Amino acid sequence: MSIFDTNKSYDFGDFLPNILKLGINPTQSQLNSIISFFELLVNENKSFNLTSIVEWEPFLLRHILDSACLNLVFSENDYKVNLLDIGSGAGIPGIPIKIFNPDFKVQMMDATKKKIGFIDKVISQLGLTDTYSHHGRAEELGHHSGFRGQFDYVTARAVAELPTLLELMLPFVKQGGYAVAMKGETVNQEIQKSTKALHELGGKIINIIDPSEFIQNYPGFLVVIEKISETPTRYPRRNGVPVKSPLI
Ligand code: SAH
Protein backbone atom coordinates (compact mmCIF):
# COMPACT_ATOMS: atom_id res chain seq x y z
CA MET A 1 0.00 0.00 0.00
CA SER A 2 2.61 2.47 1.04
CA ILE A 3 5.79 2.76 -0.92
CA PHE A 4 8.21 4.03 1.72
CA ASP A 5 7.02 2.86 5.10
CA THR A 6 4.88 -0.23 4.84
CA ASN A 7 4.32 -0.43 8.61
CA LYS A 8 2.71 2.94 8.94
CA SER A 9 -1.08 3.06 8.94
CA TYR A 10 -3.05 6.06 7.82
CA ASP A 11 -6.32 7.08 9.43
CA PHE A 12 -8.79 8.75 7.07
CA GLY A 13 -11.02 9.83 10.00
CA ASP A 14 -13.52 12.57 9.07
CA PHE A 15 -12.18 12.70 5.56
CA LEU A 16 -14.33 9.81 4.32
CA PRO A 17 -17.74 11.11 5.48
CA ASN A 18 -16.79 14.57 4.20
CA ILE A 19 -15.75 13.40 0.80
CA LEU A 20 -18.95 11.35 0.53
CA LYS A 21 -20.89 14.59 1.01
CA LEU A 22 -19.15 15.85 -2.13
CA GLY A 23 -20.47 12.84 -4.02
CA ILE A 24 -17.18 10.94 -4.05
CA ASN A 25 -17.05 7.38 -2.72
CA PRO A 26 -13.37 6.51 -3.10
CA THR A 27 -12.16 2.98 -3.82
CA GLN A 28 -9.31 1.41 -1.83
CA SER A 29 -7.08 1.97 -4.84
CA GLN A 30 -7.90 5.72 -4.84
CA LEU A 31 -7.14 5.88 -1.10
CA ASN A 32 -3.84 4.12 -1.76
CA SER A 33 -3.00 6.73 -4.39
CA ILE A 34 -3.63 9.49 -1.82
CA ILE A 35 -1.24 7.77 0.61
CA SER A 36 1.43 7.35 -2.07
CA PHE A 37 1.07 11.01 -3.06
CA PHE A 38 1.52 12.02 0.59
CA GLU A 39 4.62 9.88 1.02
CA LEU A 40 6.19 11.17 -2.17
CA LEU A 41 5.50 14.73 -1.06
CA VAL A 42 6.95 14.28 2.42
CA ASN A 43 10.00 12.55 1.01
CA GLU A 44 10.64 15.17 -1.70
CA ASN A 45 10.07 17.96 0.79
CA LYS A 46 13.16 16.83 2.73
CA SER A 47 15.40 18.01 -0.11
CA PHE A 48 13.23 20.62 -1.82
CA ASN A 49 10.64 22.83 -0.17
CA LEU A 50 7.37 22.07 -1.96
CA THR A 51 4.82 22.61 0.78
CA SER A 52 4.49 23.69 4.39
CA ILE A 53 1.95 20.92 4.92
CA VAL A 54 3.78 17.72 5.83
CA GLU A 55 1.39 16.23 8.42
CA TRP A 56 -1.16 13.64 7.33
CA GLU A 57 -4.35 15.27 8.64
CA PRO A 58 -3.69 18.78 7.32
CA PHE A 59 -2.61 17.20 4.02
CA LEU A 60 -5.97 15.40 3.76
CA LEU A 61 -7.89 18.51 4.67
CA ARG A 62 -6.07 21.31 2.91
CA HIS A 63 -4.74 19.52 -0.15
CA ILE A 64 -7.02 16.57 -0.86
CA LEU A 65 -10.44 17.63 0.44
CA ASP A 66 -9.91 21.16 -0.90
CA SER A 67 -9.24 19.74 -4.37
CA ALA A 68 -12.13 17.26 -4.11
CA CYS A 69 -14.54 20.21 -3.70
CA LEU A 70 -14.04 20.83 -7.41
CA ASN A 71 -16.27 17.81 -7.99
CA LEU A 72 -19.12 20.14 -6.97
CA VAL A 73 -18.46 21.94 -10.26
CA PHE A 74 -17.94 18.96 -12.55
CA SER A 75 -21.06 17.49 -14.11
CA GLU A 76 -21.96 13.83 -14.31
CA ASN A 77 -22.48 14.38 -18.02
CA ASP A 78 -18.94 15.59 -18.53
CA TYR A 79 -17.47 13.54 -21.34
CA LYS A 80 -13.88 13.45 -22.56
CA VAL A 81 -12.96 16.33 -20.31
CA ASN A 82 -9.69 18.12 -21.03
CA LEU A 83 -8.64 19.98 -17.86
CA LEU A 84 -5.67 22.27 -17.23
CA ASP A 85 -4.40 23.19 -13.78
CA ILE A 86 -2.31 26.38 -13.81
CA GLY A 87 0.45 26.89 -11.22
CA SER A 88 0.03 23.36 -9.85
CA GLY A 89 3.06 23.56 -7.56
CA ALA A 90 3.24 20.13 -5.94
CA GLY A 91 0.26 18.97 -8.05
CA ILE A 92 -2.64 20.70 -6.29
CA PRO A 93 -5.41 20.47 -7.32
CA GLY A 94 -4.38 18.59 -10.51
CA ILE A 95 -3.28 15.28 -8.96
CA PRO A 96 -6.33 14.81 -6.68
CA ILE A 97 -8.61 15.81 -9.58
CA LYS A 98 -7.12 12.98 -11.63
CA ILE A 99 -7.40 10.51 -8.72
CA PHE A 100 -11.10 11.30 -8.24
CA ASN A 101 -11.96 11.68 -11.94
CA PRO A 102 -9.92 8.98 -13.67
CA ASP A 103 -11.62 9.56 -17.04
CA PHE A 104 -10.45 13.17 -17.27
CA LYS A 105 -7.42 14.15 -19.30
CA VAL A 106 -5.53 16.26 -16.77
CA GLN A 107 -2.68 18.60 -17.64
CA MET A 108 -0.68 20.56 -15.08
CA MET A 109 1.51 23.57 -15.66
CA ASP A 110 4.03 25.37 -13.50
CA ALA A 111 6.74 27.97 -14.03
CA THR A 112 9.15 26.14 -11.69
CA LYS A 113 10.99 23.23 -13.25
CA LYS A 114 11.61 21.37 -10.00
CA LYS A 115 7.90 21.34 -9.23
CA ILE A 116 7.20 19.85 -12.66
CA GLY A 117 9.90 17.25 -11.92
CA PHE A 118 8.02 16.29 -8.77
CA ILE A 119 4.67 16.14 -10.59
CA ASP A 120 6.27 13.80 -13.15
CA LYS A 121 7.39 11.50 -10.33
CA VAL A 122 3.87 11.41 -8.91
CA ILE A 123 2.33 10.70 -12.33
CA SER A 124 4.70 7.81 -12.85
CA GLN A 125 4.59 6.31 -9.31
CA LEU A 126 0.79 6.47 -9.15
CA GLY A 127 0.50 5.15 -12.70
CA LEU A 128 -1.80 8.01 -13.73
CA THR A 129 -2.81 7.67 -17.37
CA ASP A 130 -3.71 10.57 -19.68
CA THR A 131 -2.02 12.99 -17.26
CA TYR A 132 0.63 15.45 -18.42
CA SER A 133 2.85 18.16 -17.05
CA HIS A 134 4.23 21.28 -18.72
CA HIS A 135 7.03 23.50 -17.57
CA GLY A 136 6.26 27.07 -18.54
CA ARG A 137 4.46 30.29 -17.81
CA ALA A 138 0.78 30.80 -18.51
CA GLU A 139 1.65 34.09 -20.26
CA GLU A 140 3.60 32.12 -22.90
CA LEU A 141 1.73 28.81 -23.16
CA GLY A 142 -1.53 30.76 -23.40
CA HIS A 143 -0.47 31.80 -26.91
CA HIS A 144 0.45 28.30 -28.16
CA SER A 145 -2.12 26.71 -30.45
CA GLY A 146 -1.97 23.38 -28.59
CA PHE A 147 -3.13 25.16 -25.42
CA ARG A 148 -5.13 28.23 -26.36
CA GLY A 149 -8.89 27.64 -26.34
CA GLN A 150 -8.40 23.90 -25.78
CA PHE A 151 -9.77 23.21 -22.29
CA ASP A 152 -13.20 22.39 -20.86
CA TYR A 153 -11.99 23.39 -17.39
CA VAL A 154 -9.04 25.42 -16.19
CA THR A 155 -8.34 25.38 -12.44
CA ALA A 156 -5.99 27.33 -10.17
CA ARG A 157 -5.36 27.60 -6.44
CA ALA A 158 -3.14 30.16 -4.72
CA VAL A 159 -1.64 31.54 -7.94
CA ALA A 160 -2.84 35.17 -8.14
CA GLU A 161 -5.67 37.57 -7.34
CA LEU A 162 -8.75 37.10 -9.50
CA PRO A 163 -8.22 39.97 -12.03
CA THR A 164 -4.70 38.63 -12.76
CA LEU A 165 -5.82 35.04 -12.64
CA LEU A 166 -8.54 35.64 -15.22
CA GLU A 167 -5.92 36.84 -17.69
CA LEU A 168 -3.81 33.74 -17.00
CA MET A 169 -6.72 31.28 -17.18
CA LEU A 170 -9.33 32.41 -19.73
CA PRO A 171 -7.10 32.24 -22.85
CA PHE A 172 -6.84 28.46 -22.30
CA VAL A 173 -10.59 27.88 -21.91
CA LYS A 174 -12.78 26.71 -24.81
CA GLN A 175 -15.79 28.88 -25.54
CA GLY A 176 -18.54 27.45 -23.36
CA GLY A 177 -15.96 25.97 -20.98
CA TYR A 178 -15.10 27.13 -17.48
CA ALA A 179 -12.31 28.62 -15.42
CA VAL A 180 -12.63 27.62 -11.77
CA ALA A 181 -10.72 29.71 -9.25
CA MET A 182 -10.26 28.31 -5.73
CA LYS A 183 -10.47 31.28 -3.41
CA GLY A 184 -10.40 32.11 0.29
CA GLU A 185 -11.88 34.82 2.52
CA THR A 186 -11.09 37.66 0.08
CA VAL A 187 -13.34 36.22 -2.63
CA ASN A 188 -15.84 39.10 -2.61
CA GLN A 189 -13.25 41.87 -2.81
CA GLU A 190 -11.49 40.03 -5.62
CA ILE A 191 -14.76 39.61 -7.54
CA GLN A 192 -15.55 43.30 -7.14
CA LYS A 193 -12.22 44.16 -8.77
CA SER A 194 -12.79 41.77 -11.67
CA THR A 195 -15.50 43.53 -13.73
CA LYS A 196 -13.07 44.97 -16.26
CA ALA A 197 -11.02 41.75 -16.59
CA LEU A 198 -14.18 39.68 -17.14
CA HIS A 199 -15.41 42.08 -19.81
CA GLU A 200 -12.05 42.33 -21.62
CA LEU A 201 -11.29 38.61 -21.55
CA GLY A 202 -14.72 37.18 -22.39
CA GLY A 203 -15.65 35.70 -19.02
CA LYS A 204 -18.82 35.67 -16.93
CA ILE A 205 -19.13 34.53 -13.33
CA ILE A 206 -21.95 32.01 -13.33
CA ASN A 207 -21.62 30.57 -9.84
CA ILE A 208 -19.85 31.06 -6.52
CA ILE A 209 -19.91 27.76 -4.71
CA ASP A 210 -19.62 27.67 -0.94
CA PRO A 211 -18.60 24.12 0.01
CA SER A 212 -19.53 24.80 3.65
CA GLU A 213 -23.06 23.95 2.55
CA PHE A 214 -21.73 20.40 2.41
CA ILE A 215 -18.75 20.42 4.78
CA GLN A 216 -19.03 22.20 8.12
CA ASN A 217 -16.71 25.19 8.61
CA TYR A 218 -15.21 24.86 5.18
CA PRO A 219 -13.00 27.93 4.62
CA GLY A 220 -12.93 28.43 0.83
CA PHE A 221 -15.05 29.24 -2.21
CA LEU A 222 -15.09 28.18 -5.84
CA VAL A 223 -15.62 30.90 -8.40
CA VAL A 224 -16.95 29.42 -11.64
CA ILE A 225 -16.40 31.59 -14.71
CA GLU A 226 -17.87 30.65 -18.08
CA LYS A 227 -16.03 31.73 -21.21
CA ILE A 228 -18.78 33.44 -23.16
CA SER A 229 -16.69 35.01 -25.93
CA GLU A 230 -13.22 34.75 -27.45
CA THR A 231 -10.33 36.27 -25.52
CA PRO A 232 -8.60 38.92 -27.68
CA THR A 233 -5.23 37.64 -28.96
CA ARG A 234 -3.32 40.38 -27.11
CA TYR A 235 -4.03 38.46 -23.86
CA PRO A 236 -2.30 37.19 -21.87
CA ARG A 237 0.20 40.04 -21.97
CA ARG A 238 3.91 39.32 -21.61
CA ASN A 239 5.51 37.65 -18.59
CA GLY A 240 4.79 39.39 -15.32
CA VAL A 241 2.48 42.08 -16.77
CA PRO A 242 -0.80 40.44 -15.62
CA VAL A 243 0.55 40.60 -12.04
CA LYS A 244 2.11 44.07 -12.25
CA SER A 245 -0.74 45.77 -14.14
CA PRO A 246 -3.90 43.73 -13.61
CA LEU A 247 -6.96 44.60 -15.71
CA ILE A 248 -8.74 46.53 -12.98
N1 SAH B 1 -1.59 25.37 -6.75
C1 SAH B 1 -0.60 24.94 -5.76
C2 SAH B 1 0.64 25.83 -5.73
C3 SAH B 1 0.39 27.27 -5.39
S1 SAH B 1 1.89 28.22 -5.34
C4 SAH B 1 -1.27 24.89 -4.39
O1 SAH B 1 -2.36 25.41 -4.23
O2 SAH B 1 -0.67 24.31 -3.47
C5 SAH B 1 1.78 29.07 -6.90
C6 SAH B 1 2.44 28.29 -8.04
O3 SAH B 1 2.10 28.96 -9.24
C7 SAH B 1 3.96 28.25 -7.95
O4 SAH B 1 4.38 26.91 -8.04
C8 SAH B 1 4.42 29.09 -9.14
O5 SAH B 1 5.60 28.57 -9.73
C9 SAH B 1 3.24 28.99 -10.09
N2 SAH B 1 3.04 30.17 -10.96
C10 SAH B 1 2.90 31.46 -10.58
N3 SAH B 1 2.70 32.27 -11.64
C11 SAH B 1 2.70 31.45 -12.73
C12 SAH B 1 2.56 31.69 -14.14
N4 SAH B 1 2.36 32.92 -14.61
N5 SAH B 1 2.61 30.63 -14.98
C13 SAH B 1 2.81 29.37 -14.49
N6 SAH B 1 2.96 29.10 -13.17
C14 SAH B 1 2.91 30.12 -12.31
mmCIF file of C-alpha atoms and ligand atoms in Angstrom:
data_model
loop_
_atom_site.group_PDB
_atom_site.id
_atom_site.type_symbol
_atom_site.label_atom_id
_atom_site.label_comp_id
_atom_site.label_asym_id
_atom_site.label_seq_id
_atom_site.Cartn_x
_atom_site.Cartn_y
_atom_site.Cartn_z
ATOM 1 C CA MET A 1 0.000 0.000 0.000
ATOM 2 C CA SER A 2 2.606 2.465 1.043
ATOM 3 C CA ILE A 3 5.786 2.765 -0.922
ATOM 4 C CA PHE A 4 8.211 4.025 1.723
ATOM 5 C CA ASP A 5 7.021 2.863 5.099
ATOM 6 C CA THR A 6 4.879 -0.226 4.839
ATOM 7 C CA ASN A 7 4.322 -0.433 8.607
ATOM 8 C CA LYS A 8 2.706 2.940 8.938
ATOM 9 C CA SER A 9 -1.085 3.064 8.944
ATOM 10 C CA TYR A 10 -3.055 6.055 7.823
ATOM 11 C CA ASP A 11 -6.322 7.081 9.426
ATOM 12 C CA PHE A 12 -8.790 8.746 7.069
ATOM 13 C CA GLY A 13 -11.018 9.829 10.000
ATOM 14 C CA ASP A 14 -13.525 12.572 9.068
ATOM 15 C CA PHE A 15 -12.178 12.699 5.558
ATOM 16 C CA LEU A 16 -14.331 9.810 4.318
ATOM 17 C CA PRO A 17 -17.735 11.110 5.483
ATOM 18 C CA ASN A 18 -16.794 14.571 4.203
ATOM 19 C CA ILE A 19 -15.753 13.402 0.798
ATOM 20 C CA LEU A 20 -18.952 11.350 0.535
ATOM 21 C CA LYS A 21 -20.891 14.591 1.005
ATOM 22 C CA LEU A 22 -19.153 15.846 -2.131
ATOM 23 C CA GLY A 23 -20.474 12.837 -4.021
ATOM 24 C CA ILE A 24 -17.185 10.938 -4.046
ATOM 25 C CA ASN A 25 -17.055 7.377 -2.723
ATOM 26 C CA PRO A 26 -13.368 6.509 -3.100
ATOM 27 C CA THR A 27 -12.162 2.984 -3.817
ATOM 28 C CA GLN A 28 -9.306 1.412 -1.833
ATOM 29 C CA SER A 29 -7.078 1.974 -4.838
ATOM 30 C CA GLN A 30 -7.897 5.715 -4.836
ATOM 31 C CA LEU A 31 -7.135 5.884 -1.101
ATOM 32 C CA ASN A 32 -3.837 4.120 -1.756
ATOM 33 C CA SER A 33 -2.996 6.727 -4.387
ATOM 34 C CA ILE A 34 -3.626 9.487 -1.817
ATOM 35 C CA ILE A 35 -1.235 7.768 0.614
ATOM 36 C CA SER A 36 1.427 7.350 -2.067
ATOM 37 C CA PHE A 37 1.069 11.007 -3.064
ATOM 38 C CA PHE A 38 1.516 12.017 0.595
ATOM 39 C CA GLU A 39 4.623 9.881 1.023
ATOM 40 C CA LEU A 40 6.194 11.167 -2.170
ATOM 41 C CA LEU A 41 5.497 14.731 -1.064
ATOM 42 C CA VAL A 42 6.947 14.277 2.420
ATOM 43 C CA ASN A 43 9.999 12.555 1.009
ATOM 44 C CA GLU A 44 10.643 15.170 -1.702
ATOM 45 C CA ASN A 45 10.072 17.959 0.788
ATOM 46 C CA LYS A 46 13.159 16.828 2.725
ATOM 47 C CA SER A 47 15.397 18.005 -0.108
ATOM 48 C CA PHE A 48 13.233 20.615 -1.816
ATOM 49 C CA ASN A 49 10.638 22.831 -0.168
ATOM 50 C CA LEU A 50 7.374 22.071 -1.964
ATOM 51 C CA THR A 51 4.819 22.610 0.778
ATOM 52 C CA SER A 52 4.495 23.693 4.387
ATOM 53 C CA ILE A 53 1.949 20.917 4.916
ATOM 54 C CA VAL A 54 3.781 17.719 5.833
ATOM 55 C CA GLU A 55 1.395 16.225 8.425
ATOM 56 C CA TRP A 56 -1.161 13.641 7.328
ATOM 57 C CA GLU A 57 -4.354 15.273 8.640
ATOM 58 C CA PRO A 58 -3.687 18.781 7.318
ATOM 59 C CA PHE A 59 -2.609 17.197 4.024
ATOM 60 C CA LEU A 60 -5.972 15.402 3.755
ATOM 61 C CA LEU A 61 -7.893 18.513 4.669
ATOM 62 C CA ARG A 62 -6.066 21.307 2.906
ATOM 63 C CA HIS A 63 -4.738 19.518 -0.151
ATOM 64 C CA ILE A 64 -7.020 16.571 -0.864
ATOM 65 C CA LEU A 65 -10.439 17.631 0.436
ATOM 66 C CA ASP A 66 -9.906 21.156 -0.896
ATOM 67 C CA SER A 67 -9.245 19.737 -4.370
ATOM 68 C CA ALA A 68 -12.131 17.262 -4.107
ATOM 69 C CA CYS A 69 -14.540 20.206 -3.697
ATOM 70 C CA LEU A 70 -14.035 20.826 -7.407
ATOM 71 C CA ASN A 71 -16.268 17.812 -7.993
ATOM 72 C CA LEU A 72 -19.123 20.136 -6.974
ATOM 73 C CA VAL A 73 -18.456 21.938 -10.258
ATOM 74 C CA PHE A 74 -17.943 18.960 -12.553
ATOM 75 C CA SER A 75 -21.058 17.489 -14.113
ATOM 76 C CA GLU A 76 -21.959 13.828 -14.314
ATOM 77 C CA ASN A 77 -22.483 14.380 -18.020
ATOM 78 C CA ASP A 78 -18.945 15.592 -18.530
ATOM 79 C CA TYR A 79 -17.468 13.540 -21.341
ATOM 80 C CA LYS A 80 -13.877 13.447 -22.560
ATOM 81 C CA VAL A 81 -12.964 16.333 -20.305
ATOM 82 C CA ASN A 82 -9.695 18.119 -21.026
ATOM 83 C CA LEU A 83 -8.639 19.981 -17.864
ATOM 84 C CA LEU A 84 -5.673 22.269 -17.233
ATOM 85 C CA ASP A 85 -4.403 23.191 -13.775
ATOM 86 C CA ILE A 86 -2.313 26.379 -13.812
ATOM 87 C CA GLY A 87 0.453 26.891 -11.224
ATOM 88 C CA SER A 88 0.030 23.359 -9.853
ATOM 89 C CA GLY A 89 3.057 23.558 -7.559
ATOM 90 C CA ALA A 90 3.238 20.128 -5.942
ATOM 91 C CA GLY A 91 0.259 18.969 -8.048
ATOM 92 C CA ILE A 92 -2.640 20.697 -6.288
ATOM 93 C CA PRO A 93 -5.415 20.467 -7.317
ATOM 94 C CA GLY A 94 -4.379 18.594 -10.513
ATOM 95 C CA ILE A 95 -3.275 15.283 -8.961
ATOM 96 C CA PRO A 96 -6.328 14.814 -6.676
ATOM 97 C CA ILE A 97 -8.611 15.807 -9.582
ATOM 98 C CA LYS A 98 -7.123 12.978 -11.627
ATOM 99 C CA ILE A 99 -7.396 10.506 -8.725
ATOM 100 C CA PHE A 100 -11.105 11.299 -8.239
ATOM 101 C CA ASN A 101 -11.955 11.684 -11.943
ATOM 102 C CA PRO A 102 -9.919 8.979 -13.673
ATOM 103 C CA ASP A 103 -11.615 9.564 -17.041
ATOM 104 C CA PHE A 104 -10.448 13.170 -17.275
ATOM 105 C CA LYS A 105 -7.422 14.149 -19.299
ATOM 106 C CA VAL A 106 -5.527 16.265 -16.774
ATOM 107 C CA GLN A 107 -2.678 18.596 -17.639
ATOM 108 C CA MET A 108 -0.677 20.557 -15.082
ATOM 109 C CA MET A 109 1.508 23.570 -15.662
ATOM 110 C CA ASP A 110 4.029 25.375 -13.498
ATOM 111 C CA ALA A 111 6.739 27.969 -14.029
ATOM 112 C CA THR A 112 9.148 26.144 -11.686
ATOM 113 C CA LYS A 113 10.991 23.232 -13.253
ATOM 114 C CA LYS A 114 11.609 21.368 -9.999
ATOM 115 C CA LYS A 115 7.902 21.335 -9.234
ATOM 116 C CA ILE A 116 7.201 19.849 -12.662
ATOM 117 C CA GLY A 117 9.900 17.254 -11.923
ATOM 118 C CA PHE A 118 8.017 16.294 -8.766
ATOM 119 C CA ILE A 119 4.671 16.141 -10.585
ATOM 120 C CA ASP A 120 6.266 13.802 -13.149
ATOM 121 C CA LYS A 121 7.393 11.499 -10.326
ATOM 122 C CA VAL A 122 3.872 11.412 -8.912
ATOM 123 C CA ILE A 123 2.332 10.703 -12.332
ATOM 124 C CA SER A 124 4.701 7.815 -12.852
ATOM 125 C CA GLN A 125 4.586 6.312 -9.314
ATOM 126 C CA LEU A 126 0.790 6.472 -9.153
ATOM 127 C CA GLY A 127 0.501 5.148 -12.703
ATOM 128 C CA LEU A 128 -1.802 8.007 -13.733
ATOM 129 C CA THR A 129 -2.809 7.669 -17.374
ATOM 130 C CA ASP A 130 -3.709 10.567 -19.682
ATOM 131 C CA THR A 131 -2.017 12.986 -17.258
ATOM 132 C CA TYR A 132 0.632 15.450 -18.423
ATOM 133 C CA SER A 133 2.855 18.163 -17.046
ATOM 134 C CA HIS A 134 4.229 21.277 -18.717
ATOM 135 C CA HIS A 135 7.033 23.500 -17.573
ATOM 136 C CA GLY A 136 6.261 27.074 -18.539
ATOM 137 C CA ARG A 137 4.461 30.289 -17.812
ATOM 138 C CA ALA A 138 0.775 30.798 -18.515
ATOM 139 C CA GLU A 139 1.654 34.091 -20.265
ATOM 140 C CA GLU A 140 3.595 32.119 -22.896
ATOM 141 C CA LEU A 141 1.727 28.807 -23.159
ATOM 142 C CA GLY A 142 -1.529 30.760 -23.397
ATOM 143 C CA HIS A 143 -0.470 31.797 -26.914
ATOM 144 C CA HIS A 144 0.446 28.298 -28.161
ATOM 145 C CA SER A 145 -2.116 26.708 -30.450
ATOM 146 C CA GLY A 146 -1.970 23.379 -28.588
ATOM 147 C CA PHE A 147 -3.126 25.157 -25.424
ATOM 148 C CA ARG A 148 -5.130 28.225 -26.356
ATOM 149 C CA GLY A 149 -8.885 27.639 -26.341
ATOM 150 C CA GLN A 150 -8.400 23.901 -25.776
ATOM 151 C CA PHE A 151 -9.765 23.207 -22.286
ATOM 152 C CA ASP A 152 -13.199 22.388 -20.864
ATOM 153 C CA TYR A 153 -11.994 23.389 -17.391
ATOM 154 C CA VAL A 154 -9.039 25.425 -16.188
ATOM 155 C CA THR A 155 -8.342 25.377 -12.444
ATOM 156 C CA ALA A 156 -5.991 27.330 -10.166
ATOM 157 C CA ARG A 157 -5.361 27.599 -6.439
ATOM 158 C CA ALA A 158 -3.136 30.164 -4.724
ATOM 159 C CA VAL A 159 -1.642 31.536 -7.938
ATOM 160 C CA ALA A 160 -2.840 35.173 -8.138
ATOM 161 C CA GLU A 161 -5.671 37.574 -7.337
ATOM 162 C CA LEU A 162 -8.751 37.101 -9.504
ATOM 163 C CA PRO A 163 -8.219 39.971 -12.030
ATOM 164 C CA THR A 164 -4.703 38.633 -12.760
ATOM 165 C CA LEU A 165 -5.818 35.036 -12.636
ATOM 166 C CA LEU A 166 -8.542 35.637 -15.220
ATOM 167 C CA GLU A 167 -5.923 36.835 -17.685
ATOM 168 C CA LEU A 168 -3.814 33.739 -17.003
ATOM 169 C CA MET A 169 -6.723 31.282 -17.175
ATOM 170 C CA LEU A 170 -9.331 32.413 -19.729
ATOM 171 C CA PRO A 171 -7.101 32.238 -22.849
ATOM 172 C CA PHE A 172 -6.839 28.457 -22.298
ATOM 173 C CA VAL A 173 -10.589 27.875 -21.912
ATOM 174 C CA LYS A 174 -12.784 26.708 -24.813
ATOM 175 C CA GLN A 175 -15.786 28.877 -25.543
ATOM 176 C CA GLY A 176 -18.541 27.455 -23.359
ATOM 177 C CA GLY A 177 -15.956 25.968 -20.981
ATOM 178 C CA TYR A 178 -15.102 27.131 -17.482
ATOM 179 C CA ALA A 179 -12.309 28.622 -15.423
ATOM 180 C CA VAL A 180 -12.634 27.619 -11.771
ATOM 181 C CA ALA A 181 -10.719 29.706 -9.246
ATOM 182 C CA MET A 182 -10.265 28.308 -5.731
ATOM 183 C CA LYS A 183 -10.472 31.284 -3.409
ATOM 184 C CA GLY A 184 -10.402 32.107 0.290
ATOM 185 C CA GLU A 185 -11.876 34.820 2.521
ATOM 186 C CA THR A 186 -11.091 37.661 0.079
ATOM 187 C CA VAL A 187 -13.344 36.225 -2.625
ATOM 188 C CA ASN A 188 -15.844 39.104 -2.606
ATOM 189 C CA GLN A 189 -13.246 41.870 -2.809
ATOM 190 C CA GLU A 190 -11.488 40.025 -5.622
ATOM 191 C CA ILE A 191 -14.759 39.609 -7.537
ATOM 192 C CA GLN A 192 -15.550 43.303 -7.143
ATOM 193 C CA LYS A 193 -12.220 44.160 -8.775
ATOM 194 C CA SER A 194 -12.793 41.768 -11.675
ATOM 195 C CA THR A 195 -15.503 43.530 -13.727
ATOM 196 C CA LYS A 196 -13.068 44.965 -16.262
ATOM 197 C CA ALA A 197 -11.025 41.753 -16.592
ATOM 198 C CA LEU A 198 -14.179 39.682 -17.143
ATOM 199 C CA HIS A 199 -15.413 42.075 -19.811
ATOM 200 C CA GLU A 200 -12.055 42.326 -21.625
ATOM 201 C CA LEU A 201 -11.289 38.612 -21.549
ATOM 202 C CA GLY A 202 -14.722 37.179 -22.394
ATOM 203 C CA GLY A 203 -15.651 35.697 -19.018
ATOM 204 C CA LYS A 204 -18.820 35.672 -16.932
ATOM 205 C CA ILE A 205 -19.130 34.527 -13.326
ATOM 206 C CA ILE A 206 -21.951 32.007 -13.328
ATOM 207 C CA ASN A 207 -21.618 30.572 -9.839
ATOM 208 C CA ILE A 208 -19.846 31.061 -6.520
ATOM 209 C CA ILE A 209 -19.906 27.758 -4.714
ATOM 210 C CA ASP A 210 -19.623 27.675 -0.936
ATOM 211 C CA PRO A 211 -18.598 24.118 0.006
ATOM 212 C CA SER A 212 -19.526 24.797 3.653
ATOM 213 C CA GLU A 213 -23.065 23.949 2.550
ATOM 214 C CA PHE A 214 -21.732 20.396 2.408
ATOM 215 C CA ILE A 215 -18.754 20.418 4.777
ATOM 216 C CA GLN A 216 -19.033 22.201 8.119
ATOM 217 C CA ASN A 217 -16.706 25.191 8.606
ATOM 218 C CA TYR A 218 -15.207 24.858 5.178
ATOM 219 C CA PRO A 219 -13.004 27.926 4.620
ATOM 220 C CA GLY A 220 -12.927 28.430 0.834
ATOM 221 C CA PHE A 221 -15.048 29.243 -2.205
ATOM 222 C CA LEU A 222 -15.086 28.184 -5.836
ATOM 223 C CA VAL A 223 -15.620 30.902 -8.401
ATOM 224 C CA VAL A 224 -16.952 29.423 -11.640
ATOM 225 C CA ILE A 225 -16.396 31.592 -14.714
ATOM 226 C CA GLU A 226 -17.865 30.654 -18.080
ATOM 227 C CA LYS A 227 -16.028 31.727 -21.215
ATOM 228 C CA ILE A 228 -18.781 33.436 -23.163
ATOM 229 C CA SER A 229 -16.687 35.010 -25.935
ATOM 230 C CA GLU A 230 -13.217 34.750 -27.446
ATOM 231 C CA THR A 231 -10.332 36.273 -25.518
ATOM 232 C CA PRO A 232 -8.598 38.916 -27.679
ATOM 233 C CA THR A 233 -5.235 37.644 -28.957
ATOM 234 C CA ARG A 234 -3.319 40.376 -27.107
ATOM 235 C CA TYR A 235 -4.027 38.463 -23.861
ATOM 236 C CA PRO A 236 -2.298 37.186 -21.869
ATOM 237 C CA ARG A 237 0.204 40.043 -21.974
ATOM 238 C CA ARG A 238 3.910 39.315 -21.611
ATOM 239 C CA ASN A 239 5.514 37.645 -18.586
ATOM 240 C CA GLY A 240 4.785 39.390 -15.324
ATOM 241 C CA VAL A 241 2.482 42.083 -16.771
ATOM 242 C CA PRO A 242 -0.798 40.443 -15.617
ATOM 243 C CA VAL A 243 0.546 40.595 -12.035
ATOM 244 C CA LYS A 244 2.114 44.065 -12.250
ATOM 245 C CA SER A 245 -0.736 45.767 -14.137
ATOM 246 C CA PRO A 246 -3.905 43.733 -13.613
ATOM 247 C CA LEU A 247 -6.962 44.596 -15.709
ATOM 248 C CA ILE A 248 -8.745 46.533 -12.982
HETATM 249 N N1 SAH B 1 -1.586 25.371 -6.749
HETATM 250 C C1 SAH B 1 -0.602 24.942 -5.761
HETATM 251 C C2 SAH B 1 0.639 25.829 -5.726
HETATM 252 C C3 SAH B 1 0.393 27.272 -5.387
HETATM 253 S S1 SAH B 1 1.895 28.224 -5.342
HETATM 254 C C4 SAH B 1 -1.269 24.886 -4.385
HETATM 255 O O1 SAH B 1 -2.357 25.410 -4.228
HETATM 256 O O2 SAH B 1 -0.669 24.306 -3.469
HETATM 257 C C5 SAH B 1 1.785 29.074 -6.899
HETATM 258 C C6 SAH B 1 2.436 28.294 -8.036
HETATM 259 O O3 SAH B 1 2.103 28.959 -9.241
HETATM 260 C C7 SAH B 1 3.957 28.251 -7.949
HETATM 261 O O4 SAH B 1 4.380 26.907 -8.043
HETATM 262 C C8 SAH B 1 4.417 29.092 -9.142
HETATM 263 O O5 SAH B 1 5.600 28.571 -9.733
HETATM 264 C C9 SAH B 1 3.239 28.992 -10.086
HETATM 265 N N2 SAH B 1 3.036 30.166 -10.960
HETATM 266 C C10 SAH B 1 2.897 31.460 -10.583
HETATM 267 N N3 SAH B 1 2.700 32.267 -11.642
HETATM 268 C C11 SAH B 1 2.702 31.448 -12.733
HETATM 269 C C12 SAH B 1 2.559 31.693 -14.140
HETATM 270 N N4 SAH B 1 2.361 32.916 -14.607
HETATM 271 N N5 SAH B 1 2.609 30.633 -14.978
HETATM 272 C C13 SAH B 1 2.807 29.371 -14.489
HETATM 273 N N6 SAH B 1 2.963 29.100 -13.170
HETATM 274 C C14 SAH B 1 2.913 30.121 -12.309
#
